[in-house]
Tab-separated table of N, CA and C in Angstrom:
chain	number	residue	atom	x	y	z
A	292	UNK	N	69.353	136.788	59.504
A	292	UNK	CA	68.425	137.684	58.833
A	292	UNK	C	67.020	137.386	59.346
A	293	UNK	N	66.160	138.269	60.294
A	293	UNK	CA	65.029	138.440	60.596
A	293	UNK	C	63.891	138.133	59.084
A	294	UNK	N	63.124	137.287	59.680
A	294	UNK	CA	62.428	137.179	58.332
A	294	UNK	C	60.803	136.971	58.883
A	295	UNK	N	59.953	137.643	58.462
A	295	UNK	CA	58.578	136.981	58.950
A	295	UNK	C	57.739	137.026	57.726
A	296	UNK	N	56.682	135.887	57.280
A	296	UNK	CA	56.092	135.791	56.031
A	296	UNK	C	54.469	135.492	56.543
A	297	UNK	N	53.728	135.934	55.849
A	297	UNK	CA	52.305	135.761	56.197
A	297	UNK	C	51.645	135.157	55.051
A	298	UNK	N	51.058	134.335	55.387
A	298	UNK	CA	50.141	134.358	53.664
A	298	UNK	C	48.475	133.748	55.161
A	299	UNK	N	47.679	133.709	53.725
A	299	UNK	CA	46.261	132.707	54.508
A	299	UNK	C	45.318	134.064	54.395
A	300	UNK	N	45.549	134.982	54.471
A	300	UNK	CA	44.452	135.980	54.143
A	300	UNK	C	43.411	136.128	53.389
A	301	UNK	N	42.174	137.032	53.041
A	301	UNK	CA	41.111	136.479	52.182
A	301	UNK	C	39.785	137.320	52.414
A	302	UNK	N	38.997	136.703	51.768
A	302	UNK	CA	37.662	137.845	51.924
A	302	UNK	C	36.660	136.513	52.506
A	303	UNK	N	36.085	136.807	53.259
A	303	UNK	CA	35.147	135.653	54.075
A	303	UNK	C	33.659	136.253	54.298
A	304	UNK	N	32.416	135.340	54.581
A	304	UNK	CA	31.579	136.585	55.142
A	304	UNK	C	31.525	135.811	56.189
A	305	UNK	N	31.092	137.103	57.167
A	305	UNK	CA	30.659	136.854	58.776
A	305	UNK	C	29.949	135.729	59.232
A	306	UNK	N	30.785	135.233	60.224
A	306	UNK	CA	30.619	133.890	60.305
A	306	UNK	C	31.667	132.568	59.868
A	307	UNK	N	32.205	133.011	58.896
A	307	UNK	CA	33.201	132.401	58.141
A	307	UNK	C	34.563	132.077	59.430
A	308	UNK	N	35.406	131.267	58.613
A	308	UNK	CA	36.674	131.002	59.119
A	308	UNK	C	37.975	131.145	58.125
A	309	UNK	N	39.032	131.441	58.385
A	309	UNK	CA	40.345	131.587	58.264
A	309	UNK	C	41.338	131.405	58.663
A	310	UNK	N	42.298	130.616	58.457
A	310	UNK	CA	43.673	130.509	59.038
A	310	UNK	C	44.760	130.939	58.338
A	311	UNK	N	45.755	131.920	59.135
A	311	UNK	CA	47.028	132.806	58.603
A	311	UNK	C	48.011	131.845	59.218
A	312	UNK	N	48.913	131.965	58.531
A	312	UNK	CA	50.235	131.112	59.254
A	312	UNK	C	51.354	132.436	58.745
A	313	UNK	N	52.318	132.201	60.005
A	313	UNK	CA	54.004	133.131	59.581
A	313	UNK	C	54.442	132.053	59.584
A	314	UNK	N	55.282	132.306	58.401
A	314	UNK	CA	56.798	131.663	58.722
A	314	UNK	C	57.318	132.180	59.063
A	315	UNK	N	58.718	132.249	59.955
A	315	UNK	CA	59.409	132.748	60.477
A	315	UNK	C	60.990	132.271	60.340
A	316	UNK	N	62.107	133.209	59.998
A	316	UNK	CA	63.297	132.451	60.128
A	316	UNK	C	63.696	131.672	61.908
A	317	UNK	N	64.669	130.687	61.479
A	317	UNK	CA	64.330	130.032	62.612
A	317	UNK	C	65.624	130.790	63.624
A	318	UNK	N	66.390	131.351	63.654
A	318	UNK	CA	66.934	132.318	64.669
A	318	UNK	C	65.991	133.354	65.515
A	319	UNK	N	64.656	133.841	64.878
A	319	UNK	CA	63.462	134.671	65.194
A	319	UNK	C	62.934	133.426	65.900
A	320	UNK	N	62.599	132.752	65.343
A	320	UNK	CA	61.507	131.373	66.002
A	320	UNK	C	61.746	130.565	67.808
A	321	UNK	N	62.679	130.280	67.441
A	321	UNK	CA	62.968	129.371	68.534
A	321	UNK	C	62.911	130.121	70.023
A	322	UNK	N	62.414	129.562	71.085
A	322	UNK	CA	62.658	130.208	72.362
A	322	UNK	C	61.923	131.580	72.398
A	323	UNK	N	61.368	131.781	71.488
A	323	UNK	CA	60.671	133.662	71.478
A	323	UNK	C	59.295	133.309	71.501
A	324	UNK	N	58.485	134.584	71.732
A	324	UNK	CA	57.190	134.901	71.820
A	324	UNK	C	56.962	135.635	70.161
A	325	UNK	N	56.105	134.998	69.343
A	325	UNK	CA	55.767	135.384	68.595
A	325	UNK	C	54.261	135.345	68.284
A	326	UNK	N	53.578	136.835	67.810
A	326	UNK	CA	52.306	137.101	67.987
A	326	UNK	C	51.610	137.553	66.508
A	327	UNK	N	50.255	138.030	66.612
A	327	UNK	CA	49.319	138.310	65.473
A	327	UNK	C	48.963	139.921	66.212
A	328	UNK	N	48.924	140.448	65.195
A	328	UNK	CA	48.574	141.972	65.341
A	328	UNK	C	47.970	142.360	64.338
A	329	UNK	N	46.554	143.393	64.586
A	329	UNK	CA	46.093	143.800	62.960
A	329	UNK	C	45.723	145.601	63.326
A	330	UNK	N	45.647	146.093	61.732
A	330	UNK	CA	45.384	147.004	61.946
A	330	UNK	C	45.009	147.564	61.013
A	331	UNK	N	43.420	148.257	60.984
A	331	UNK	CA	42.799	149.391	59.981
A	331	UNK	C	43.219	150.968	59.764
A	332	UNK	N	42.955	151.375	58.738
A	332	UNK	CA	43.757	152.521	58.525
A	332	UNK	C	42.728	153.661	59.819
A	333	UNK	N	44.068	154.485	59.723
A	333	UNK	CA	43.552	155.549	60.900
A	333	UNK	C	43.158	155.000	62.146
A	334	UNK	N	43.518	153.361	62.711
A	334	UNK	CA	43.598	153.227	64.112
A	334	UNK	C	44.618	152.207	64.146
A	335	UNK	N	44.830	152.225	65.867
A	335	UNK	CA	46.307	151.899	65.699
A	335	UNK	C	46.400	150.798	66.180
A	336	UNK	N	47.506	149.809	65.958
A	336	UNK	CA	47.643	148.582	65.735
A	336	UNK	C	48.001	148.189	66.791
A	337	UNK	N	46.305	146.650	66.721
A	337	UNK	CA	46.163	145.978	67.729
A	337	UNK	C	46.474	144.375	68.261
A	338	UNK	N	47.271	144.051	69.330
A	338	UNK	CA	47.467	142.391	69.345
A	338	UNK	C	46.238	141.961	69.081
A	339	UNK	N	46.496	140.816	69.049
A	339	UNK	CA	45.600	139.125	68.632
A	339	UNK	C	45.526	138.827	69.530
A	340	UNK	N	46.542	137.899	69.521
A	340	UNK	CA	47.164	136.729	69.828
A	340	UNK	C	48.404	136.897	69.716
A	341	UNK	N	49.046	135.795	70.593
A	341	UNK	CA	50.877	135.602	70.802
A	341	UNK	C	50.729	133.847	71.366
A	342	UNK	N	52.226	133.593	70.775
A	342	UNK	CA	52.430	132.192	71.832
A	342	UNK	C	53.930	132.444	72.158
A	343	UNK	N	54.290	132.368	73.108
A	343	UNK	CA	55.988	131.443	73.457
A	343	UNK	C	56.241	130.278	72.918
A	344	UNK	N	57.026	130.487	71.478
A	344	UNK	CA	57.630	128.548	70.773
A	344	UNK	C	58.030	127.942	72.110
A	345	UNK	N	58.999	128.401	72.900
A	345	UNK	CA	59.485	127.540	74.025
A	345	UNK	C	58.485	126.331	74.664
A	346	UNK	N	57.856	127.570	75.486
A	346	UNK	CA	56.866	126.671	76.100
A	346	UNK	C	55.254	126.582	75.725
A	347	UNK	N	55.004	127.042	74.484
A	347	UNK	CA	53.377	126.979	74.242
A	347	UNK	C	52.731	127.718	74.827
A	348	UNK	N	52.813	128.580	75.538
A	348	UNK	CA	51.906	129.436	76.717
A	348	UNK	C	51.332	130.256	75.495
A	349	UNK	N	50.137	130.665	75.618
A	349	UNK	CA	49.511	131.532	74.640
A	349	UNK	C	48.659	132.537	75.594
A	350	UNK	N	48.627	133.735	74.244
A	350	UNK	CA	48.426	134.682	74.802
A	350	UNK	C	47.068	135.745	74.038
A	351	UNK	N	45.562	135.707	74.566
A	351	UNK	CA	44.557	136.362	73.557
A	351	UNK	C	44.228	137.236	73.671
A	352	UNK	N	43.725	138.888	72.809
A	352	UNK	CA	43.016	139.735	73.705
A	352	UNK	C	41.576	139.249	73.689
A	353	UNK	N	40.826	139.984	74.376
A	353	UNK	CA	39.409	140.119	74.823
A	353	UNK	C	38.278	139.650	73.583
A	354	UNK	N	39.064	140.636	72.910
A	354	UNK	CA	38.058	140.681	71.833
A	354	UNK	C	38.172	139.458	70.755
A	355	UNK	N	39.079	138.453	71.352
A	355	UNK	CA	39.028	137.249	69.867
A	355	UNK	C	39.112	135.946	70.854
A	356	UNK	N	39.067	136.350	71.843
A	356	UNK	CA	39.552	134.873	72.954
A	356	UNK	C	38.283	133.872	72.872
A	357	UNK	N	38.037	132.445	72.331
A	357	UNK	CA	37.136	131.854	72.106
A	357	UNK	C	36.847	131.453	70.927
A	358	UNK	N	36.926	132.595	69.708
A	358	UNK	CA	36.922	132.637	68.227
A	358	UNK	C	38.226	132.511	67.690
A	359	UNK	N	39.571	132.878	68.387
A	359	UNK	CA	40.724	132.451	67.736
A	359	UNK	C	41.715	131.688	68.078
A	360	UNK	N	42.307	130.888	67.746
A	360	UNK	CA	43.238	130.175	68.361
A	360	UNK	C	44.788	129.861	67.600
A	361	UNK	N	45.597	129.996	68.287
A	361	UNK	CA	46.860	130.498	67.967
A	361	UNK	C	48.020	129.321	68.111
A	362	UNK	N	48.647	128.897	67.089
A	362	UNK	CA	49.853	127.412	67.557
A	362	UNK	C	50.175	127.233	66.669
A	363	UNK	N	51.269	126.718	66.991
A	363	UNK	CA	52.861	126.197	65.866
A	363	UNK	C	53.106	125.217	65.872
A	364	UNK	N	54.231	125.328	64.895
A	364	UNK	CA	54.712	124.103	64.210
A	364	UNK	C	56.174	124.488	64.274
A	365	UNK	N	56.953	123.458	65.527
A	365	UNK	CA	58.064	124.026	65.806
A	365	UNK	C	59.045	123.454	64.216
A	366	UNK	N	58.525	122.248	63.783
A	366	UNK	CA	59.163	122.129	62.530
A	366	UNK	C	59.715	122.428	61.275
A	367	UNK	N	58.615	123.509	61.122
A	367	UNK	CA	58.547	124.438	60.193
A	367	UNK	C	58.882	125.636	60.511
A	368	UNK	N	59.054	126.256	62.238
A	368	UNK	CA	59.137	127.297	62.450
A	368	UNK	C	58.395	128.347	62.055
A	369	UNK	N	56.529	127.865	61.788
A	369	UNK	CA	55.315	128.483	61.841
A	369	UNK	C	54.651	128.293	62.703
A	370	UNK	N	53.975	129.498	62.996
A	370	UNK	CA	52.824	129.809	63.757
A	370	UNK	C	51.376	130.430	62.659
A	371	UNK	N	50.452	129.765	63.521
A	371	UNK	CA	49.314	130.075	62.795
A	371	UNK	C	48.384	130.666	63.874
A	372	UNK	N	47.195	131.403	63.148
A	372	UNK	CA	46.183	131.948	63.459
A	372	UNK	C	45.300	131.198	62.902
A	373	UNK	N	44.362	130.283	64.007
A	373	UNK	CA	42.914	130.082	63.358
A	373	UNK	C	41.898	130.789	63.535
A	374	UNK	N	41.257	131.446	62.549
A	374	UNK	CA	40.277	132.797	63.176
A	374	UNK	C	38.578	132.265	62.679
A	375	UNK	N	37.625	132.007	63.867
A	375	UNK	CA	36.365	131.527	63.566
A	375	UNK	C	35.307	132.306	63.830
A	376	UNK	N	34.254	132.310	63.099
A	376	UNK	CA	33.190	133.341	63.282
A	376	UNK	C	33.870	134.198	63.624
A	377	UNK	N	34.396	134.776	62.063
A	377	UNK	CA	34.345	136.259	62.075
A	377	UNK	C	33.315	136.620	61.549
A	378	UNK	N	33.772	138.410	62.510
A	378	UNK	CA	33.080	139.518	62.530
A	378	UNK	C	33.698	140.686	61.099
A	379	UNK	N	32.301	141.828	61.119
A	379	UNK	CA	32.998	142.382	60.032
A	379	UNK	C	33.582	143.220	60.711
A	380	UNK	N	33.686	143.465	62.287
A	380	UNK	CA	35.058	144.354	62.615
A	380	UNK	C	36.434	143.212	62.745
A	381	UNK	N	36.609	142.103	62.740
A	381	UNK	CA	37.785	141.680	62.365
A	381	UNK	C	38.603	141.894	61.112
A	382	UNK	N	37.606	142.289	60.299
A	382	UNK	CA	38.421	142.914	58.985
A	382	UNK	C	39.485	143.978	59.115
A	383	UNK	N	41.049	143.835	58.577
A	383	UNK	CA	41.876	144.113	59.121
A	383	UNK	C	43.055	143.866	57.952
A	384	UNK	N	44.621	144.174	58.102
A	384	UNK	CA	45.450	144.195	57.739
A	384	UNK	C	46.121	142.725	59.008
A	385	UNK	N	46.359	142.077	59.053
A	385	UNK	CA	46.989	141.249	59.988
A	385	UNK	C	48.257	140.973	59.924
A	386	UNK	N	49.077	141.316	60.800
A	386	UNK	CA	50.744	141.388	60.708
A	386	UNK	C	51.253	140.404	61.611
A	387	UNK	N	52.397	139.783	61.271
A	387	UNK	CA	52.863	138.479	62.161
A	387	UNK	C	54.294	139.289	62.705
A	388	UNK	N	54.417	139.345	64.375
A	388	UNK	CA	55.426	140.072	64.801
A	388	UNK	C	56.099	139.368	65.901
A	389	UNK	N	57.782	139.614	66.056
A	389	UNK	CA	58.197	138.747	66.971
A	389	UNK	C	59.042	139.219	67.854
A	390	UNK	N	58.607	139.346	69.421
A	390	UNK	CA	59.422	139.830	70.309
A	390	UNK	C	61.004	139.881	70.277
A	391	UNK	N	61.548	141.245	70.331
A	391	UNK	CA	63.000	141.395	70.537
A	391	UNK	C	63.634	142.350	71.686
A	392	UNK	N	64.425	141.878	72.763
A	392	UNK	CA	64.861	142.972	73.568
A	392	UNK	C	65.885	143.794	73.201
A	393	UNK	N	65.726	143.801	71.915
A	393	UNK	CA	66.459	145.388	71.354
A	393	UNK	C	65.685	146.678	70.656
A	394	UNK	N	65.486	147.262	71.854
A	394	UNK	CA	65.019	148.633	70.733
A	394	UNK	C	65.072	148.297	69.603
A	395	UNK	N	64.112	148.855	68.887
A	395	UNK	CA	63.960	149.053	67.396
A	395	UNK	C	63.257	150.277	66.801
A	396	UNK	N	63.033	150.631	65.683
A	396	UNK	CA	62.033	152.151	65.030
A	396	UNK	C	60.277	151.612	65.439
A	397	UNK	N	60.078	150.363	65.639
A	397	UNK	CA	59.067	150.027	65.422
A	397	UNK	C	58.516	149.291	66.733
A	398	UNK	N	58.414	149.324	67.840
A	398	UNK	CA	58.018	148.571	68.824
A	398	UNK	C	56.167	149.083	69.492
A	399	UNK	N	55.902	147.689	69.400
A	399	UNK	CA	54.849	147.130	69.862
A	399	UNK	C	54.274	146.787	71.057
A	400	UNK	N	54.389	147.010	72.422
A	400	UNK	CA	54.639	146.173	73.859
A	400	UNK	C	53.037	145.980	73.890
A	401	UNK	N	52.594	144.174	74.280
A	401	UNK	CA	51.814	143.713	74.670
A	401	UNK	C	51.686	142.512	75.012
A	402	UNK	N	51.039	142.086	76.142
A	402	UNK	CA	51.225	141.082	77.561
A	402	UNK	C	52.730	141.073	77.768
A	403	UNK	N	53.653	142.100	78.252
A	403	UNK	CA	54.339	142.387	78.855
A	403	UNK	C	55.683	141.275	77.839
A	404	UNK	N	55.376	141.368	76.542
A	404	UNK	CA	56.466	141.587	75.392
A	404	UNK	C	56.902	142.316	74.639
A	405	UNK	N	57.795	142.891	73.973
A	405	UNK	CA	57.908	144.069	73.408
A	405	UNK	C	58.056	143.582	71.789
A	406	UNK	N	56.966	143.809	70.608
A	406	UNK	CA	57.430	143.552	69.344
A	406	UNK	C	58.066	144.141	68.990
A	407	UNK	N	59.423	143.683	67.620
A	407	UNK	CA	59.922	144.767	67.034
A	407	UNK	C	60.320	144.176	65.852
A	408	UNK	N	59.950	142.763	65.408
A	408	UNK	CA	60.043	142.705	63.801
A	408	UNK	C	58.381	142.722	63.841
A	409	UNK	N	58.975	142.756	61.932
A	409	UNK	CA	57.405	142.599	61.710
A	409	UNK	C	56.908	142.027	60.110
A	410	UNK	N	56.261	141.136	59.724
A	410	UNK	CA	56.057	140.907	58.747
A	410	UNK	C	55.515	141.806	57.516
A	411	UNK	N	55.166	141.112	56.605
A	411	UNK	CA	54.448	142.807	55.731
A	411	UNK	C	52.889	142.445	55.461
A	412	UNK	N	52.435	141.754	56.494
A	412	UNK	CA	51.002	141.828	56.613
A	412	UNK	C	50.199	141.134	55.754
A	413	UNK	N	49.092	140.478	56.085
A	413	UNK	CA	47.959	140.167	54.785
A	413	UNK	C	46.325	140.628	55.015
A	414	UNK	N	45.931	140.608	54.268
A	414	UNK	CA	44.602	141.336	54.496
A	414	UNK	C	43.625	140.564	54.848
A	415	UNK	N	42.766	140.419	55.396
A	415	UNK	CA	41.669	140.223	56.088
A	415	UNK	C	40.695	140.893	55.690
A	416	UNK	N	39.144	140.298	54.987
A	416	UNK	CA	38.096	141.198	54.656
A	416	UNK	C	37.304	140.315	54.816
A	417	UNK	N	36.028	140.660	55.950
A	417	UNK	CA	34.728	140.126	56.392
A	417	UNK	C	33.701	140.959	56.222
A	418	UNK	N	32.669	140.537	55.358
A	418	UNK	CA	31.457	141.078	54.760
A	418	UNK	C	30.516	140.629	55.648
């Protein structure tokens, strides 16, 4: 059973810091690329961040590379988001999602992974 859980969300002001962690069931976890994606209403949903559990390789976009940093805990079969000096466009819905090479209703492709679970998000609000 695919499982992804988010908590760590919050209202911060700009400048502030936050860290989200997924849990993840550990059949999803192990050996996969699992990433951070957020998204405001009426635009469409954007990666973070990603890492490979396997090998640690991580993965940032543009717009958070420096301010966020992304790593697990193969123990727990969590991954976290540390998010610093935020902005009030980081304010967001933030969803924890984990590469699958099976089609799904819901796919995601970014740095040349394809998401297709997906957690049920936590909110993010920077004043």
């Amino acid at each position: 059973h695919v499982q992804l859980v988010e908590s760590g969300g919050g209202s911060v002001q700009a400048g502030g810091s936050l860290r989200l962690s997924c849990a993840a069931s550990h059949d999803i976890y192990s050996g996969n690329t699992l990433g951070w994606f957020r998204q405001v209403p009426g635009k469409e949903r954007e990666g973070v961040a990603a890492i490979y559990t396997g090998s640690g390789a991580k993965y940032y976009d543009a717009s958070v590379k420096g301010r966020f940093v992304i790593s697990q805990d193969n123990a727990i079969s969590t991954i976290y988001l540390q998010m610093n000096n935020l902005k009030p466009e980081d304010g967001a819905m933030y969803y924890c999602a984990a590469h699958s090479p099976v089609p799904g209703p819901d796919v995601t492709r970014k740095w040349g992974w394809s998401f297709a679970s997906w957690g049920q998000g936590t909110q993010v609000t920077v004043s």
